Coordinates of C-alpha atoms in Angstrom, one line a residue:
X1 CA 0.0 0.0 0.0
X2 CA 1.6 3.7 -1.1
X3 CA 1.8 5.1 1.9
X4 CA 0.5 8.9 2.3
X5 CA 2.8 11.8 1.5
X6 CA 3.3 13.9 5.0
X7 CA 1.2 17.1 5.4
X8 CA 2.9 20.0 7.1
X9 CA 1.0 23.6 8.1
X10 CA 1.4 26.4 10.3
X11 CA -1.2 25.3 12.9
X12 CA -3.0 22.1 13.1
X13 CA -6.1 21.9 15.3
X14 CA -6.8 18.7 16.8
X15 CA -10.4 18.5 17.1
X16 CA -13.9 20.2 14.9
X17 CA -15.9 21.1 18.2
X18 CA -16.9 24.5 19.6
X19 CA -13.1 25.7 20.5
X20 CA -11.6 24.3 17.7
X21 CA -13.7 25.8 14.7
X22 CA -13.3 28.9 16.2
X23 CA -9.8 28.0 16.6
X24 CA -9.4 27.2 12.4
X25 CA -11.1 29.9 11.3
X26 CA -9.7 32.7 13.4
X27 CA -6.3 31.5 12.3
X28 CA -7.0 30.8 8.7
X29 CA -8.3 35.0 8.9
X30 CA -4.6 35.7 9.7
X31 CA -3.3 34.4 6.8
X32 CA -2.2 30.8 8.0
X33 CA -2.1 27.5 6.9
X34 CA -4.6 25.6 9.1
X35 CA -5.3 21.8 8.9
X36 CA -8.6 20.3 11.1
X37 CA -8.4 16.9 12.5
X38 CA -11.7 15.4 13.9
X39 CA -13.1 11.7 14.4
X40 CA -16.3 11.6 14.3
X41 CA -19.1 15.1 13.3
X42 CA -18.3 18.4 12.6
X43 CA -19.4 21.3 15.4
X44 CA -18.6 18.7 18.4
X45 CA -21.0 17.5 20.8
X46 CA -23.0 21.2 21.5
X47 CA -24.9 21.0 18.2
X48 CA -25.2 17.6 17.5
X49 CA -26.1 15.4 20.6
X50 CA -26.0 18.4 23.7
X51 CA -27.3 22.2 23.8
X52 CA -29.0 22.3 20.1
X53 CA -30.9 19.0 20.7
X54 CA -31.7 18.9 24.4
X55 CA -33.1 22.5 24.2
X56 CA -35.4 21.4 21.3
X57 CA -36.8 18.3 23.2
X58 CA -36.9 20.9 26.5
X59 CA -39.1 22.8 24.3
X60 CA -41.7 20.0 23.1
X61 CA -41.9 19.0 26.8
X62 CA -42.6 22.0 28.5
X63 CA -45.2 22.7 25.7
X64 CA -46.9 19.0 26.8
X65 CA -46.9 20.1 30.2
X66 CA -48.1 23.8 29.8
X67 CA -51.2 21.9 28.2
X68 CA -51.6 19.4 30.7
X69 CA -51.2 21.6 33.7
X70 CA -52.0 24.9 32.8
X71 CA -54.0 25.3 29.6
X72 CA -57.6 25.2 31.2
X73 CA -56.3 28.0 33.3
X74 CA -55.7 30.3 30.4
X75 CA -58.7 29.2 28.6
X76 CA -57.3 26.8 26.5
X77 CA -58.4 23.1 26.5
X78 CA -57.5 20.0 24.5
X79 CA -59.4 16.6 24.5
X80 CA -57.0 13.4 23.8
X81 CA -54.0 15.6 24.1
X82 CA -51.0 12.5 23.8
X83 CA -47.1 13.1 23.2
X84 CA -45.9 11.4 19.9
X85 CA -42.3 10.9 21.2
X86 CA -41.7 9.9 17.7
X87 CA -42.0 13.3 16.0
X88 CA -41.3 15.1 19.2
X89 CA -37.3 13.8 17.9
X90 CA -38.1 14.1 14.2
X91 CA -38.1 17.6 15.1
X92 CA -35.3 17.8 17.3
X93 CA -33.5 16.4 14.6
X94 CA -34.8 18.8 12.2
X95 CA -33.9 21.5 14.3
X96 CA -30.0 19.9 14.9
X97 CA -30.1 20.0 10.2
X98 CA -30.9 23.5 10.3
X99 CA -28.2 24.4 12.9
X100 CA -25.6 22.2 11.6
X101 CA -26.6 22.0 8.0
X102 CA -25.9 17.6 8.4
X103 CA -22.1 18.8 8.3
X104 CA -22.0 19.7 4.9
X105 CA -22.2 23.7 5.7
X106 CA -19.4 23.6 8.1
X107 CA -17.3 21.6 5.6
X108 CA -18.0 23.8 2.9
X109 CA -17.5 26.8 5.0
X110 CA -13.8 25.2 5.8
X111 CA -13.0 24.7 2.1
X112 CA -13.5 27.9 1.6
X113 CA -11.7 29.4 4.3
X114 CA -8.7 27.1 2.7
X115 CA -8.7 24.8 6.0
X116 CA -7.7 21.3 5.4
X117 CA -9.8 18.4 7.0
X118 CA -7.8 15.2 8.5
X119 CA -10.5 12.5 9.5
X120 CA -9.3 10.3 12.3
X121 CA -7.3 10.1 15.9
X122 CA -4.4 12.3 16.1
X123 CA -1.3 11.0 18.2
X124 CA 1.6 13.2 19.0
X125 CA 5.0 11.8 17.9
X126 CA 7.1 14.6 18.9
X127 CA 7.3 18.5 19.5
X128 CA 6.4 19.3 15.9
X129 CA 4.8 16.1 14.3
X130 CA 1.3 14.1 15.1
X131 CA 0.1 11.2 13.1
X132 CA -3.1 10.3 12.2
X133 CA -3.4 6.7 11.0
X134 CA -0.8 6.7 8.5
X135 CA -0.7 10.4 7.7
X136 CA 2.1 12.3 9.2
X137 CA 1.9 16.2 9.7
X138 CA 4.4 19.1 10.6
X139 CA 3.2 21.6 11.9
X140 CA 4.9 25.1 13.8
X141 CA 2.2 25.2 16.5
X142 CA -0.5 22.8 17.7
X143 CA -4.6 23.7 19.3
X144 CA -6.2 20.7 21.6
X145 CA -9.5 21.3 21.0
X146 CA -11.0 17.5 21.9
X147 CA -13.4 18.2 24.3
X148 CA -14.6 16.1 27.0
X149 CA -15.6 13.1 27.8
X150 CA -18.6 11.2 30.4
X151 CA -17.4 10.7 33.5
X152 CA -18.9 6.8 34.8
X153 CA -18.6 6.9 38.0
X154 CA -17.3 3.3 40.3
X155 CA -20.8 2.1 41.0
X156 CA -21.2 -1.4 41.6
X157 CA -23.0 -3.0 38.4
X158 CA -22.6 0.1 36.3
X159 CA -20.8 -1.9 33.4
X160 CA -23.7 -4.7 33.6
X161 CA -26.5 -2.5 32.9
X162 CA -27.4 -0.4 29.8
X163 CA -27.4 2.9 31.4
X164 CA -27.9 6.3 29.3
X165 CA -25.6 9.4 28.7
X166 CA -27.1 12.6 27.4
X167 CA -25.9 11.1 23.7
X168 CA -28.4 8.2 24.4
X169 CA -31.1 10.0 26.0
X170 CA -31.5 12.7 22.7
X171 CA -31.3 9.2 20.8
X172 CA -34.8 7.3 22.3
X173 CA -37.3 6.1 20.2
X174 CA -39.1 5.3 23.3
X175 CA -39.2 6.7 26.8
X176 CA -39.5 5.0 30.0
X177 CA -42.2 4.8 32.2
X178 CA -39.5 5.4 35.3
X179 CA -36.0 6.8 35.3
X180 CA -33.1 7.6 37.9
X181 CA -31.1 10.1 37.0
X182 CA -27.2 10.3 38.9
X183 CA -25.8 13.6 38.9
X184 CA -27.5 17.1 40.6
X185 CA -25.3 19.4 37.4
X186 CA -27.1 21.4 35.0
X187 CA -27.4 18.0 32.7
X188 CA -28.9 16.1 35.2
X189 CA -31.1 18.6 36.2
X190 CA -32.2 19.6 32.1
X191 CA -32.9 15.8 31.6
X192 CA -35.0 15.3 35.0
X193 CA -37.1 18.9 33.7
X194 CA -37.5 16.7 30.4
X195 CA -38.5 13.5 31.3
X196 CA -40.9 14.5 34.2
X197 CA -42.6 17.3 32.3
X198 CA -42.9 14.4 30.0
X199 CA -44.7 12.5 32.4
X200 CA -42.2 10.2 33.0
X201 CA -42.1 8.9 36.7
X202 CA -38.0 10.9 37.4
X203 CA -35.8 10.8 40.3
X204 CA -32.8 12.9 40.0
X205 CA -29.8 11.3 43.0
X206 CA -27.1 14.0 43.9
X207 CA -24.0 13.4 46.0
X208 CA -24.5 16.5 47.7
X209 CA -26.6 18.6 50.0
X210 CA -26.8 21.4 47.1
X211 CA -28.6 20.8 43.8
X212 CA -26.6 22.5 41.3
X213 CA -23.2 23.2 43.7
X214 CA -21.7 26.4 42.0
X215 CA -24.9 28.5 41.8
X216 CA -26.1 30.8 44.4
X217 CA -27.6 28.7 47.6
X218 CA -30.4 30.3 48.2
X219 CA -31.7 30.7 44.1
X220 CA -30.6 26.6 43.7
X221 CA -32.6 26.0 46.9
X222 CA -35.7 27.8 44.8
X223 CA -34.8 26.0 41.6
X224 CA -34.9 22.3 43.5
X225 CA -38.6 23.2 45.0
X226 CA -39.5 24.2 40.8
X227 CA -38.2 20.6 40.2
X228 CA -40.3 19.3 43.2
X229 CA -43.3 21.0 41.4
X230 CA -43.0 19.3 37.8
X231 CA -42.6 16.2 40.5
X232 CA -38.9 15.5 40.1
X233 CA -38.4 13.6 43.5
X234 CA -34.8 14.7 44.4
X235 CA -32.5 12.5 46.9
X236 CA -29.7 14.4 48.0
X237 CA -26.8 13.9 49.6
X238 CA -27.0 10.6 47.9
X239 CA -24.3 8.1 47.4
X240 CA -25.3 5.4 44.5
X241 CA -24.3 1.8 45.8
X242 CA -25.3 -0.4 43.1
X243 CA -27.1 -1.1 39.8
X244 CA -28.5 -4.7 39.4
X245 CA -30.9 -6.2 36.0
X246 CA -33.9 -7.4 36.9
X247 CA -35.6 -8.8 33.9
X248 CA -35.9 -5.5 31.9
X249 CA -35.6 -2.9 34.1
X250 CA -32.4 -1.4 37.1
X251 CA -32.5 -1.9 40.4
X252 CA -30.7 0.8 42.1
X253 CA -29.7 0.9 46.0
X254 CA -28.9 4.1 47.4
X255 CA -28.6 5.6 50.5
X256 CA -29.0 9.4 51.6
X257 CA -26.9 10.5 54.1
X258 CA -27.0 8.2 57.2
X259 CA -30.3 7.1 56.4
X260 CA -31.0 3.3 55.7
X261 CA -30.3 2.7 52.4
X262 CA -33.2 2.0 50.2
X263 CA -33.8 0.4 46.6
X264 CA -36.1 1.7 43.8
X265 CA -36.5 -0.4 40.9
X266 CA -37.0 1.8 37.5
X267 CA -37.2 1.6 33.7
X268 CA -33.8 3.1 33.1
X269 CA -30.9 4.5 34.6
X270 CA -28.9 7.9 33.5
X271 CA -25.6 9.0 34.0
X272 CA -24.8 13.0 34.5
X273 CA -21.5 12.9 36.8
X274 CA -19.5 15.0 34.9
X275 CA -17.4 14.9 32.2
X276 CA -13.3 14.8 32.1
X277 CA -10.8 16.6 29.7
X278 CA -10.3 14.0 26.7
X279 CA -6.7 13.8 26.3
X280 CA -6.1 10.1 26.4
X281 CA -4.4 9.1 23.3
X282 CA -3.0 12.2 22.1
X283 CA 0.5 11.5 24.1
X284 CA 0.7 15.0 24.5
X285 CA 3.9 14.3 26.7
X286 CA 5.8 14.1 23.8
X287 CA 5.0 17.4 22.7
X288 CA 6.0 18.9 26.3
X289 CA 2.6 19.2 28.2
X290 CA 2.2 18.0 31.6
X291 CA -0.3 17.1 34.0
X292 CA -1.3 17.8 37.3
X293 CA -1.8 15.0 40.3
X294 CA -5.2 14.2 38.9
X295 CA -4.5 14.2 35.1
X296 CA -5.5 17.6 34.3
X297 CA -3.5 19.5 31.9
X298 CA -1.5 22.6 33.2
X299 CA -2.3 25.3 31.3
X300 CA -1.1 29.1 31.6
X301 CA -3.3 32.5 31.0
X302 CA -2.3 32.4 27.6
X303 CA -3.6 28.7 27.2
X304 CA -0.4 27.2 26.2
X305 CA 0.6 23.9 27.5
X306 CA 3.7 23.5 26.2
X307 CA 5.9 25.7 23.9
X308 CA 4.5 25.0 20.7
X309 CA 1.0 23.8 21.7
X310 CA -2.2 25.8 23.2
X311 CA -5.3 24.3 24.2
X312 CA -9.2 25.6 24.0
X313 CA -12.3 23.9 25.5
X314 CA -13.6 21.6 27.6
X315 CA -9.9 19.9 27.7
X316 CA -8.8 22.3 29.5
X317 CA -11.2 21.2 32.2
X318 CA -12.4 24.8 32.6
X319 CA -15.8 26.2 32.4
X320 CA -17.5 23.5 30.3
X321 CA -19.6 25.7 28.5
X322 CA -20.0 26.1 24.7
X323 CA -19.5 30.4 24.7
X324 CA -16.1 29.3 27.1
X325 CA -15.1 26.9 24.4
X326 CA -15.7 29.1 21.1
X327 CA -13.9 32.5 23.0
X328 CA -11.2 30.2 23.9
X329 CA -10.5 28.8 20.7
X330 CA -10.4 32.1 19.2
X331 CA -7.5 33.5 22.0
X332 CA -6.2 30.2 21.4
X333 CA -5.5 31.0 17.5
X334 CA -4.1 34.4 18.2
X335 CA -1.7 32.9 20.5
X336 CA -0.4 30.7 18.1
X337 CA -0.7 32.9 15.2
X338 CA 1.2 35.9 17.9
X339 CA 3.9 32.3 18.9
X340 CA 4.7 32.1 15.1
X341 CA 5.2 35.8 14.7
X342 CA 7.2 36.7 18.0
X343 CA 4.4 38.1 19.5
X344 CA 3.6 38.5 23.4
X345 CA 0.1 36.1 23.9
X346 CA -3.0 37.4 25.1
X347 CA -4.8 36.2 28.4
X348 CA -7.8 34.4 28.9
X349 CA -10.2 36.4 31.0
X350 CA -12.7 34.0 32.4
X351 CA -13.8 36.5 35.1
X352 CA -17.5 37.5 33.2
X353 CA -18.4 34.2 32.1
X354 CA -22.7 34.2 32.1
X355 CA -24.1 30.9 32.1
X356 CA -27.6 29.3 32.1
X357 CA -29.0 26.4 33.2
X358 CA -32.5 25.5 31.3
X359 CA -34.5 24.5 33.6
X360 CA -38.4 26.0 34.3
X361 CA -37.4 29.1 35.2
X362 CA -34.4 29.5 34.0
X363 CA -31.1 30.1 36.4
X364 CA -28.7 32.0 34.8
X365 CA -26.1 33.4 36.8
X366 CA -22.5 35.6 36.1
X367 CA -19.7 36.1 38.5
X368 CA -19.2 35.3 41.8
X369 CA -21.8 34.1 44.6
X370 CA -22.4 36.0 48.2
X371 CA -20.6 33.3 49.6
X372 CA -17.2 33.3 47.3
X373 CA -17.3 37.3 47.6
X374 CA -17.2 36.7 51.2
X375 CA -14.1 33.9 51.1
X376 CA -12.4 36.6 48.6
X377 CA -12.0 39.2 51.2
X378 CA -14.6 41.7 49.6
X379 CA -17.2 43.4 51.9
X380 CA -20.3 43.3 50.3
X381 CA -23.9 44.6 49.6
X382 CA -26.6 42.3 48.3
X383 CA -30.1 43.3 46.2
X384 CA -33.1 41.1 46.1
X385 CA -36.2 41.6 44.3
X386 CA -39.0 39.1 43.7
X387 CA -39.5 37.8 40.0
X388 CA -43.4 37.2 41.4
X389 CA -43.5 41.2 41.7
X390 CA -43.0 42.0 38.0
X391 CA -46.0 42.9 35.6
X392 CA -44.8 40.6 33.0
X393 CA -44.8 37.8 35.2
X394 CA -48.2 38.1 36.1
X395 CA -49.5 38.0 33.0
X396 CA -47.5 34.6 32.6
X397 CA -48.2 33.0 35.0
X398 CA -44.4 32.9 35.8
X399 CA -44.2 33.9 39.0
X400 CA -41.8 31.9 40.4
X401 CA -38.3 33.0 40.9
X402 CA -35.7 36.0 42.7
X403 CA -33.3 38.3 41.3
X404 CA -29.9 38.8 43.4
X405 CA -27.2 40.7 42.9
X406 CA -23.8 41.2 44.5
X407 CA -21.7 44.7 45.0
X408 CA -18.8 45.9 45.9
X409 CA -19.8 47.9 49.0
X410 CA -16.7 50.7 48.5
X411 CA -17.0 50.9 44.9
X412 CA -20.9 50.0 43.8
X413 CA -19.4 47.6 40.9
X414 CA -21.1 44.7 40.3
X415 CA -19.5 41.4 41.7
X416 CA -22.3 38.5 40.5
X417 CA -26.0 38.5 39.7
X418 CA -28.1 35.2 39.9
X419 CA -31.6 35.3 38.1
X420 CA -34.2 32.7 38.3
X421 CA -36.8 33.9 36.0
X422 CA -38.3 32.9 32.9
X423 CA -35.8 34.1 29.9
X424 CA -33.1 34.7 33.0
X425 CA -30.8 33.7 30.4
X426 CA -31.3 36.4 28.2
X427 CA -31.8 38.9 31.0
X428 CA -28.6 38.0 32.0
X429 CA -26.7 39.5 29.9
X430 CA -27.6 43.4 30.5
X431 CA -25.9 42.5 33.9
X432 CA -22.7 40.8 32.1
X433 CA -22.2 43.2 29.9
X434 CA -21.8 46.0 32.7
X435 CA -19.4 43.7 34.5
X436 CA -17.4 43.3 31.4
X437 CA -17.1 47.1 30.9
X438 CA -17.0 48.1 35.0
X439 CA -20.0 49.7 35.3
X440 CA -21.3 50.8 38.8
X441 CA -24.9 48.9 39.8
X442 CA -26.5 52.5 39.8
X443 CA -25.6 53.0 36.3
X444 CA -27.1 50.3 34.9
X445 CA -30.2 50.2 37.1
X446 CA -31.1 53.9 36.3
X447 CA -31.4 53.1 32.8
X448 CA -34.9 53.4 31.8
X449 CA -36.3 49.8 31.1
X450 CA -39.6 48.7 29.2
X451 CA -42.5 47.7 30.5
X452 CA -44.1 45.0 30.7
X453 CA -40.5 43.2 30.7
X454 CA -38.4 40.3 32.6
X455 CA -35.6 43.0 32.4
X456 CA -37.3 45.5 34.6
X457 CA -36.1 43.1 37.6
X458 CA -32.6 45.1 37.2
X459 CA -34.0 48.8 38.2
X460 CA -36.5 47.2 40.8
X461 CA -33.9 45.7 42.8
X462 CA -32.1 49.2 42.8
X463 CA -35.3 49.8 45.7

């Protein structure tokens, strides 16, 4: 067999997620030569098996259960109202084609931009070279963009039962009558939102006493009684301590903090426990990198992790979020384009990083919480207001829900804000953006605001 003649580049990014399109196409602007190694589809997980689709089946549930629950209250009944699973994921698939274009947009788009495609694993072979199957390429500077990974976590029995990851669960043809969920993180609780609003019997299992650990307290307290109410039963503090087949469906034995432990016996089992930098494989010790005691890659500000090779993304192992990823890659390119050209690197700013979690209402949150403004040193003042108080929620129905926001006590700049709040997530944003550009709290809350709006939460909490 002729074996293939080596490829060599500027900047070869190893992986066609979030971070590293951004990555390709912010380096092929500055005049480049870029090649794109990927596996498996185009756009990463985000688009095709994550955000685009889970939003799309969050959408077709909460639609069924507005029907169900509410509809006679706003004057609207059905007779023989059913969920057809089946086109409830035609659409969702639909929906994933438009955003994605099957692939064939983003590959086009690529061409275009004079990016080369590699399919396959890439393996480091030294400082400059990787290979992928029997390719070899050369490049001056390297991007690890290869995303993440499920975490499964040591339960007894979880390799002898077919439990589901988010991938499986936007796959079903069917859904179960009964489903534990493991993991209190924004997938778990997205997936317990779905399934019970689906009518799906759901209990959601989390390690610890907080649902949803690095939001505000108080606002994830609110968010776990919203759960409660689309009758998500929620066992916390909750150690998983086996998974056993019986006939067709999981048994699972827990126990909740020193309670006796118990057994529920359920349709199917899902796993949301996290997700780990995926980096196995690349031998990215041979290009210089190292790792920390638990297998982390040490990065710097300027997201290099070794002299000729940045990383972007969830591989990093911070801030697993799809905005994180795509700004990253971005930085990441101009570091290696700045690396090639003698350049000092930028820095990665992650200290305004919004971030929603799509439950119903939404919790979207930016900065830091009262309690890490407190273990930073700062001496703070804190505004409430009631979501419940606004005109637009009223007319709803959406009453559930609190705005907070943290301040500087000296200086009146804004710290964190934590919203839950139908649309918080896009109400978010007024507050990010005056973080991002220093703005005092007074400033931004004297802004005249319309009415009825979501966003007049932001001058009512001014008092």
């Amino acid at each position: 067999m002729k074996k293939t003649a080596a490829l060599s580049v500027d900047i070869v990014v190893i992986g066609g997620g979030s971070a590293g399109l951004s990555a390709a196409f912010r380096a092929a602007e500055q005049g480049v030569r870029v090649c794109v190694v990927e596996y498996e589809k185009l756009g990463g997980e985000c688009p095709n098996w994550a955000c685009v689709p889970t939003k799309a089946m969050l959408k077709a549930a909460s639609l069924y259960h507005t029907m169900r629950r509410d509809g006679a209250r706003f004057g609207v009944r059905a007779k023989g109202l059913t969920l057809d699973v089946h086109a409830l994921m035609k659409r969702k698939d639909a929906v994933v084609d438009v955003i994605t274009g099957s692939g064939k947009r983003m590959r086009k788009a690529l061409d275009e931009a004079g990016i080369e495609v590699v399919r396959g694993r890439a393996t480091f072979t030294g400082k400059t070279t990787i290979s992928v199957g029997e390719r070899v390429i050369k490049a001056k500077s390297f991007i690890v963009a290869t995303g993440s990974r499920e975490y499964v976590p040591p339960i007894d029995g979880v390799d002898d039962v077919p439990v589901l990851t988010f991938r499986d669960a936007v796959s079903l043809k069917r859904l179960p009558e009964s489903i534990v969920i493991i993991g209190g993180g924004p997938v778990g609780c997205e997936f317990a939102t779905f399934f019970a609003k689906c009518g799906v019997r759901t209990t959601l299992m989390h390690i610890g006493p907080q649902l949803l650990s690095r939001e505000d307290a108080e606002l994830a307290g609110m968010a776990a009684e919203r759960l409660r109410d689309v009758y998500v039963g929620l066992v916390p503090k909750c150690k998983v301590l086996s998974l056993r087949k019986s006939g067709k469906r999981v048994c699972v034995t827990y126990q909740s903090g020193t309670a006796t432990r118990k057994t529920v016996m359920v349709d199917a089992v899902m796993l949301a426990t996290g997700r780990r930098p995926n980096s196995d494989g690349l031998a990215l010790e041979k290009a210089g990198a190292t790792f920390d005691a638990e297998g982390h890659l040490r990065i710097d500000a300027a997201l290099r992790v070794a002299p000729r090779v940045f990383a972007a993304g969830d591989v990093t192992g911070e801030w697993q979020f799809t905005h994180v990823a795509h700004h990253a890659g971005v930085l990441a390119a101009d570091n290696a384009v700045r690396s090639l050209r003698h350049a000092p690197p930028k820095r990665m700013r992650l200290d305004v990083v919004p971030h929603v979690t799509f439950i119903d209402p939404e919790l979207a949150s930016v900065g830091m919480t009262a309690e890490e403004a407190v273990s930073a040193g700062c001496a703070i003042d804190i505004k409430r207001f009631p979501v419940g108080a606004l005109g637009r929620a009223v007319v709803d129905g959406k009453r559930e829900g609190m705005f907070k926001v943290i301040l500087d006590q000296s200086s009146g700049k804004i710290l964190g804000a934590h919203l839950l709040s139908d649309r918080a997530g896009e109400v978010i944003h007024e507050v990010a953006l005056a973080m991002h550009l220093g703005a005092r709290w007074d400033d931004v809350a004297s802004m005249m605001h319309a009415y009825p709006t979501y966003s007049e939460v932001i001058p009512a909490a001014m008092g």
